[in-house]
Short mmCIF file of C-alpha atoms in Angstrom, two decimals:
data_model
loop_
_atom_site.label_atom_id
_atom_site.label_comp_id
_atom_site.label_asym_id
_atom_site.label_seq_id
_atom_site.Cartn_x
_atom_site.Cartn_y
_atom_site.Cartn_z
CA MET A 249 93.55 99.56 110.15
CA ILE A 250 95.21 100.19 106.87
CA GLU A 251 95.88 103.79 105.30
CA LEU A 252 97.77 104.77 102.38
CA LYS A 253 98.83 108.28 101.80
CA GLN A 254 99.97 109.74 98.41
CA LEU A 255 101.29 106.47 97.54
CA THR A 256 103.51 106.38 94.50
CA LYS A 257 105.35 103.49 92.75
CA ILE A 258 107.69 104.14 89.72
CA TYR A 259 109.47 101.46 88.05
CA GLY A 260 112.50 101.77 85.64
CA SER A 261 115.23 104.46 85.31
CA LYS A 262 114.96 108.27 84.24
CA LYS A 263 115.24 107.24 80.57
CA LYS A 264 112.47 105.08 80.83
CA MET A 265 110.02 105.21 83.79
CA THR A 266 106.64 103.67 84.43
CA THR A 267 104.34 104.84 87.01
CA ALA A 268 102.26 102.11 88.41
CA LEU A 269 100.76 104.15 91.27
CA SER A 270 100.54 108.00 91.24
CA GLY A 271 99.52 109.73 94.62
CA LEU A 272 97.10 107.12 95.61
CA ASN A 273 95.19 107.54 99.00
CA LEU A 274 93.11 104.78 100.68
CA LYS A 275 91.72 103.98 104.04
CA VAL A 276 90.41 100.50 104.97
CA ASN A 277 88.65 100.20 108.42
CA LYS A 278 89.16 97.46 110.84
CA GLY A 279 87.01 94.38 110.59
CA GLU A 280 85.61 95.28 107.04
CA ILE A 281 86.22 93.51 103.77
CA PHE A 282 87.43 96.16 101.20
CA GLY A 283 87.55 95.35 97.55
CA VAL A 284 89.96 96.93 94.97
CA ILE A 285 88.91 96.27 91.33
CA GLY A 286 90.68 97.18 88.21
CA HIS A 287 91.66 96.16 84.56
CA SER A 288 95.01 94.50 84.04
CA GLY A 289 97.66 97.10 84.38
CA ALA A 290 95.80 99.56 86.43
CA GLY A 291 98.09 99.10 89.28
CA LYS A 292 96.14 96.75 91.69
CA SER A 293 98.69 94.02 92.08
CA THR A 294 101.36 96.59 92.75
CA LEU A 295 98.93 98.39 95.50
CA ILE A 296 98.68 95.15 97.39
CA ARG A 297 102.41 94.43 97.35
CA CYS A 298 103.18 97.97 98.48
CA ILE A 299 100.88 97.32 101.62
CA ASN A 300 103.35 94.75 102.99
CA LEU A 301 106.30 96.36 101.39
CA LEU A 302 107.16 93.46 99.10
CA GLU A 303 107.37 96.38 96.72
CA ARG A 304 108.75 99.42 98.46
CA PRO A 305 106.85 102.53 97.40
CA SER A 306 108.84 105.35 95.56
CA GLN A 307 106.91 107.85 97.66
CA GLY A 308 104.26 107.94 100.23
CA GLU A 309 103.16 106.25 103.66
CA VAL A 310 101.80 102.70 104.37
CA TRP A 311 100.09 102.74 107.73
CA VAL A 312 99.00 99.49 108.97
CA GLY A 313 97.65 99.23 112.51
CA GLY A 314 99.02 102.46 113.57
CA THR A 315 102.57 102.12 112.20
CA ASP A 316 103.99 103.52 109.02
CA LEU A 317 105.89 100.40 107.71
CA THR A 318 107.96 102.68 105.18
CA LYS A 319 109.55 104.04 108.38
CA LEU A 320 110.70 100.52 109.76
CA GLY A 321 114.11 98.77 109.43
CA LYS A 322 114.54 95.47 108.28
CA ARG A 323 113.99 93.62 111.66
CA GLU A 324 111.07 95.64 112.72
CA LEU A 325 109.37 95.24 109.21
CA GLN A 326 109.64 91.49 109.47
CA GLN A 327 107.84 91.53 112.78
CA HIS A 328 105.07 93.70 111.78
CA ARG A 329 104.57 91.46 108.37
CA ARG A 330 103.89 88.48 110.78
CA LYS A 331 100.41 90.35 111.37
CA ILE A 332 99.61 90.73 107.56
CA GLY A 333 98.70 87.38 105.93
CA MET A 334 98.49 87.03 102.31
CA ILE A 335 96.97 84.65 99.62
CA PHE A 336 97.99 84.45 96.35
CA GLN A 337 96.21 83.73 92.83
CA HIS A 338 98.40 80.97 91.97
CA PHE A 339 98.59 79.52 95.72
CA ASN A 340 102.43 79.72 96.04
CA LEU A 341 102.63 76.20 98.03
CA LEU A 342 105.67 74.32 98.61
CA SER A 343 105.30 71.51 96.32
CA SER A 344 107.48 68.89 98.16
CA ALA A 345 105.81 69.61 101.56
CA THR A 346 102.36 68.05 102.87
CA VAL A 347 99.38 70.20 103.52
CA TYR A 348 99.99 69.95 107.30
CA ASP A 349 103.74 71.29 106.65
CA ASN A 350 102.67 73.99 104.24
CA VAL A 351 100.37 75.47 106.92
CA ALA A 352 103.10 75.04 109.64
CA PHE A 353 105.87 76.72 107.59
CA PRO A 354 105.40 80.29 109.11
CA LEU A 355 105.47 78.90 112.47
CA THR A 356 108.27 76.77 111.87
CA LEU A 357 110.37 79.79 110.57
CA THR A 358 109.68 81.74 113.87
CA GLY A 359 110.78 78.85 115.99
CA THR A 360 107.41 78.03 117.47
CA PRO A 361 107.31 74.84 119.81
CA LYS A 362 106.20 71.85 118.07
CA ALA A 363 103.27 71.28 120.41
CA GLN A 364 101.97 74.77 119.73
CA ILE A 365 102.55 74.27 115.92
CA GLN A 366 100.46 70.96 115.92
CA ALA A 367 97.61 72.57 117.94
CA LYS A 368 97.45 75.56 115.64
CA VAL A 369 97.63 73.56 112.50
CA ASN A 370 95.11 71.15 113.38
CA GLU A 371 93.01 74.15 114.33
CA LEU A 372 93.32 75.79 110.90
CA LEU A 373 93.01 72.52 108.93
CA ALA A 374 89.38 72.22 110.75
CA LEU A 375 88.48 75.74 109.88
CA VAL A 376 89.24 75.34 106.16
CA GLY A 377 87.79 71.74 106.01
CA LEU A 378 90.98 70.02 105.12
CA GLU A 379 91.59 67.62 108.09
CA GLU A 380 91.31 64.50 105.85
CA HIS A 381 93.97 65.99 103.65
CA ARG A 382 96.76 66.90 106.10
CA GLY A 383 99.18 64.24 104.67
CA LYS A 384 98.65 64.93 100.98
CA TYR A 385 100.86 67.25 98.61
CA PRO A 386 99.68 70.22 96.50
CA ALA A 387 99.81 68.06 93.25
CA GLN A 388 97.16 65.77 94.86
CA LEU A 389 94.89 68.59 95.28
CA SER A 390 92.05 70.49 93.64
CA GLY A 391 92.53 74.28 92.78
CA GLY A 392 90.07 75.02 95.62
CA GLN A 393 91.83 72.81 98.05
CA LYS A 394 95.16 74.47 97.21
CA GLN A 395 93.50 77.93 98.09
CA ARG A 396 92.05 76.77 101.22
CA VAL A 397 95.83 75.51 102.24
CA GLY A 398 96.86 78.91 101.27
CA ILE A 399 94.30 80.67 103.44
CA ALA A 400 95.21 78.41 106.40
CA ARG A 401 98.89 79.11 106.02
CA ALA A 402 98.12 82.93 105.77
CA LEU A 403 96.18 82.59 109.24
CA ALA A 404 98.90 80.61 110.86
CA SER A 405 100.38 83.58 112.55
CA ASP A 406 97.02 85.12 113.72
CA PRO A 407 97.18 88.21 111.56
CA ASP A 408 95.17 91.37 111.85
CA VAL A 409 95.26 91.95 108.07
CA LEU A 410 94.60 89.46 105.16
CA LEU A 411 95.68 90.37 101.68
CA CYS A 412 94.05 88.45 99.04
CA ASP A 413 95.74 89.02 95.40
CA GLU A 414 93.43 87.68 92.79
CA ALA A 415 92.69 84.82 95.14
CA THR A 416 89.84 83.46 93.01
CA SER A 417 90.60 84.22 89.53
CA ALA A 418 92.35 80.74 88.83
CA LEU A 419 89.33 78.82 90.03
CA ASP A 420 85.85 77.90 88.63
CA PRO A 421 82.72 79.69 89.51
CA GLN A 422 81.53 77.33 92.01
CA THR A 423 84.85 76.73 93.75
CA THR A 424 85.25 80.70 93.74
CA ASP A 425 81.74 81.06 95.78
CA SER A 426 83.08 78.36 98.38
CA ILE A 427 86.16 80.31 98.79
CA LEU A 428 84.28 83.51 99.23
CA LYS A 429 81.96 82.32 101.70
CA LEU A 430 85.04 80.90 103.68
CA LEU A 431 86.58 84.15 103.65
CA LEU A 432 83.37 85.96 104.93
CA ASP A 433 83.10 83.34 107.61
CA ILE A 434 86.77 84.14 108.67
CA ASN A 435 86.01 87.67 108.80
CA ARG A 436 82.78 87.52 110.89
CA LYS A 437 84.58 84.92 113.24
CA PHE A 438 87.93 86.67 113.65
CA ASN A 439 86.85 90.20 112.99
CA LEU A 440 89.82 90.21 110.58
CA THR A 441 90.28 93.12 108.17
CA ILE A 442 90.37 91.72 104.51
CA LEU A 443 91.70 93.75 101.54
CA LEU A 444 91.24 91.95 98.20
CA ILE A 445 91.85 92.78 94.70
CA THR A 446 90.26 91.40 91.70
CA HIS A 447 88.86 92.35 88.31
CA GLU A 448 85.66 90.31 88.93
CA MET A 449 82.65 92.47 89.90
CA HIS A 450 80.96 89.21 91.23
CA VAL A 451 83.63 89.04 93.98
CA ILE A 452 83.10 92.56 94.97
CA GLN A 453 79.29 92.03 95.05
CA SER A 454 79.56 88.78 97.11
CA ILE A 455 81.37 89.81 100.03
CA CYS A 456 82.61 93.32 100.24
CA ASP A 457 81.49 96.03 102.29
CA ARG A 458 83.34 98.85 100.24
CA VAL A 459 84.98 99.06 97.21
CA ALA A 460 87.43 101.32 95.31
CA VAL A 461 88.06 101.33 91.59
CA ILE A 462 91.70 101.77 90.36
CA HIS A 463 92.49 103.03 86.87
CA GLU A 464 96.08 104.24 85.63
CA GLY A 465 97.43 104.01 89.15
CA GLY A 466 94.85 106.10 90.83
CA ILE A 467 91.36 105.63 92.85
CA VAL A 468 88.72 106.88 90.45
CA GLU A 469 85.65 105.79 92.47
CA GLU A 470 85.00 104.51 96.10
CA GLY A 471 82.51 103.91 98.46
CA PRO A 472 79.85 101.18 99.92
CA VAL A 473 79.37 98.48 97.43
CA THR A 474 75.64 99.01 97.23
CA GLU A 475 76.07 102.79 96.25
CA VAL A 476 79.04 102.18 93.78
CA PHE A 477 77.25 99.24 92.22
CA LEU A 478 73.88 100.57 91.82
CA LYS A 479 74.97 104.39 90.85
CA PRO A 480 78.32 104.02 89.18
CA ARG A 481 79.97 107.42 88.22
CA HIS A 482 83.06 106.57 86.41
CA PHE A 483 83.17 104.98 83.16
CA VAL A 484 85.58 102.09 84.31
CA THR A 485 83.00 101.10 86.85
CA ARG A 486 80.13 101.01 84.46
CA GLU A 487 82.35 98.50 82.35
CA PHE A 488 82.84 96.21 85.16
CA ILE A 489 79.10 96.12 86.15
CA ASN A 490 78.07 95.83 82.41
CA ARG A 491 80.56 93.08 81.90
CA ASP A 492 79.36 90.95 84.67
CA ALA A 493 77.01 88.24 83.78
CA ALA A 494 74.07 89.71 85.59
CA GLY A 495 74.81 93.34 84.62
CA SER A 496 75.15 92.30 80.88
CA ALA A 497 71.76 90.55 81.12
CA GLY A 498 70.32 93.81 82.62
CA GLU A 499 71.92 96.16 79.94
CA GLU A 500 70.60 93.69 77.18
CA GLY A 501 66.97 93.64 78.62
CA LEU A 502 67.22 97.32 78.94
CA LYS A 503 68.03 97.77 75.32
CA LEU A 504 65.28 95.36 74.40
CA ALA A 505 62.77 97.32 76.70
CA ALA A 506 63.51 100.41 75.00
CA SER A 507 62.84 98.99 71.66
CA VAL A 508 59.41 97.57 72.39
CA PRO A 509 56.83 99.87 70.78
CA HIS A 510 54.82 101.95 73.32
CA PRO A 511 52.76 105.10 73.04
CA GLU A 512 54.43 108.25 72.42
CA TRP A 513 52.98 109.82 75.78
CA ALA A 514 54.31 106.79 77.69
CA ARG A 515 57.37 107.40 79.98
CA LEU A 516 60.02 104.68 80.16
CA VAL A 517 61.48 104.57 83.67
CA LYS A 518 64.20 102.59 85.45
CA ILE A 519 63.45 102.08 89.20
CA THR A 520 66.01 100.54 91.48
CA PHE A 521 64.79 98.90 94.83
CA LEU A 522 67.44 98.41 97.75
CA GLY A 523 66.92 96.26 100.97
CA ALA A 524 63.48 95.37 102.20
CA LYS A 525 61.40 97.42 99.81
CA THR A 526 62.73 94.97 97.17
CA TYR A 527 60.02 92.56 98.26
CA GLU A 528 57.29 95.22 99.15
CA SER A 529 54.46 96.23 96.71
CA VAL A 530 55.46 99.69 96.55
CA LEU A 531 54.80 100.11 92.87
CA SER A 532 51.35 98.63 92.95
CA GLN A 533 50.32 100.85 95.95
CA VAL A 534 51.57 104.21 94.05
CA VAL A 535 49.94 103.25 90.64
CA ARG A 536 46.61 102.56 92.51
CA GLU A 537 46.82 105.85 94.28
CA THR A 538 47.73 107.93 91.16
CA GLY A 539 45.72 105.91 88.56
CA VAL A 540 48.26 105.55 85.79
CA ASN A 541 48.61 102.28 83.70
CA PHE A 542 52.13 100.58 83.73
CA ALA A 543 53.84 97.75 82.02
CA ILE A 544 56.90 96.03 83.48
CA LEU A 545 59.19 95.51 80.48
CA GLN A 546 62.29 94.02 82.19
CA GLY A 547 63.37 93.18 85.83
CA THR A 548 66.06 91.35 87.89
CA ILE A 549 66.42 90.68 91.67
CA SER A 550 69.83 89.77 93.38
CA THR A 551 71.87 90.52 96.36
CA ILE A 552 75.04 92.65 97.28
CA LYS A 553 76.59 90.83 100.08
CA ASP A 554 73.46 90.35 102.18
CA VAL A 555 71.51 93.11 100.82
CA PRO A 556 68.76 92.27 98.31
CA TYR A 557 68.21 94.72 95.52
CA GLY A 558 65.84 94.79 92.37
CA LYS A 559 65.83 96.77 89.17
CA LEU A 560 62.66 97.33 87.12
CA THR A 561 62.27 98.90 83.57
CA VAL A 562 58.67 100.12 83.54
CA SER A 563 56.47 102.02 80.96
CA PHE A 564 54.21 104.55 82.57
CA GLU A 565 51.01 105.58 80.57
CA GLY A 566 48.87 108.55 81.50
CA ASP A 567 48.88 112.37 81.54
CA ASP A 568 52.13 114.16 82.34
CA GLU A 569 50.74 115.25 85.69
CA LYS A 570 49.63 111.74 86.86
CA VAL A 571 53.06 110.18 85.67
CA GLY A 572 55.00 113.03 87.17
CA ARG A 573 53.16 112.64 90.57
CA THR A 574 53.78 108.72 90.47
CA LEU A 575 57.50 109.27 89.97
CA ALA A 576 57.50 111.67 92.77
CA LEU A 577 55.87 109.42 95.19
CA LEU A 578 58.22 106.43 94.41
CA ARG A 579 61.12 108.87 95.19
CA GLU A 580 59.26 109.79 98.68
CA ARG A 581 59.50 105.98 99.27
CA ASP A 582 63.20 106.08 98.80
CA LEU A 583 63.35 104.21 95.51
CA ASP A 584 65.82 105.55 92.83
CA VAL A 585 63.88 106.44 89.71
CA GLU A 586 65.46 107.50 86.43
CA VAL A 587 63.59 108.34 83.33
CA ILE A 588 65.42 106.80 80.49
CA GLY A 589 63.08 107.39 77.59
#
């Protein structure tokens, strides 16, 4: 659905050039929710603005729905942009227009008949839960309501792709969760391809299928969210995970667990469970079979989108052979096992 090939964006003149994106490659499949996470200045806002050519790339190709947008003339590009919806961090609503008129605005620009506009706007206001606010102005709305107007407006032209530029970073946590749930519902109802950029790991963990980590204008890590979140390879990815509230708590718990006195022969192990195994008695079954003693020093259970996962820090006590067999049996049951001390 979206494919970026060797995407490069350079600002400035020859004397003072800034490279925002450098030979970036990325592919987003139809119907998935794809997240791009990065620190401020990493290039993520430039990336999303290049996809609909609000920023024209210095080099490279931008393919959306089988068409290279960089090869289109002005009129053709305008037509293709109608199939790319976009929502913004600061809403970008028309302050002097009502909720109804803000949602209707893209259809008004294209000369859509009034009856069709009315039917479409009514449908979208119901979808985002704003039927009772149709006559209000943006100043009368909460931040979450404003973003719902922005989402409805972005859907007015029946887009194939929805781009989200830090869509929840101006919202409180509770409102963020409600907006993320709405985006997930929209994705499932319309099979809409959603690409969102964020600096919040919680956003990625909540609704994304796959994620790419952007750093200094390039993609440094990419894959399914479960894989990237549970087995981060790049230091930037680990920073995001550790900074997240649950991740930080886990790191502190891990440090505390490592500091707890335990016998010299004990093995300190981190075990990661994914999916249904999170709630199965795998650990107790294995230690009964091998006869080792164990103590759970720290543990968490959470979800990545709809997939449960758990992390345990365990101290195993016993001779090397029995402990080694225990770890081998845990791995045979598709658990991720890492000896940390």
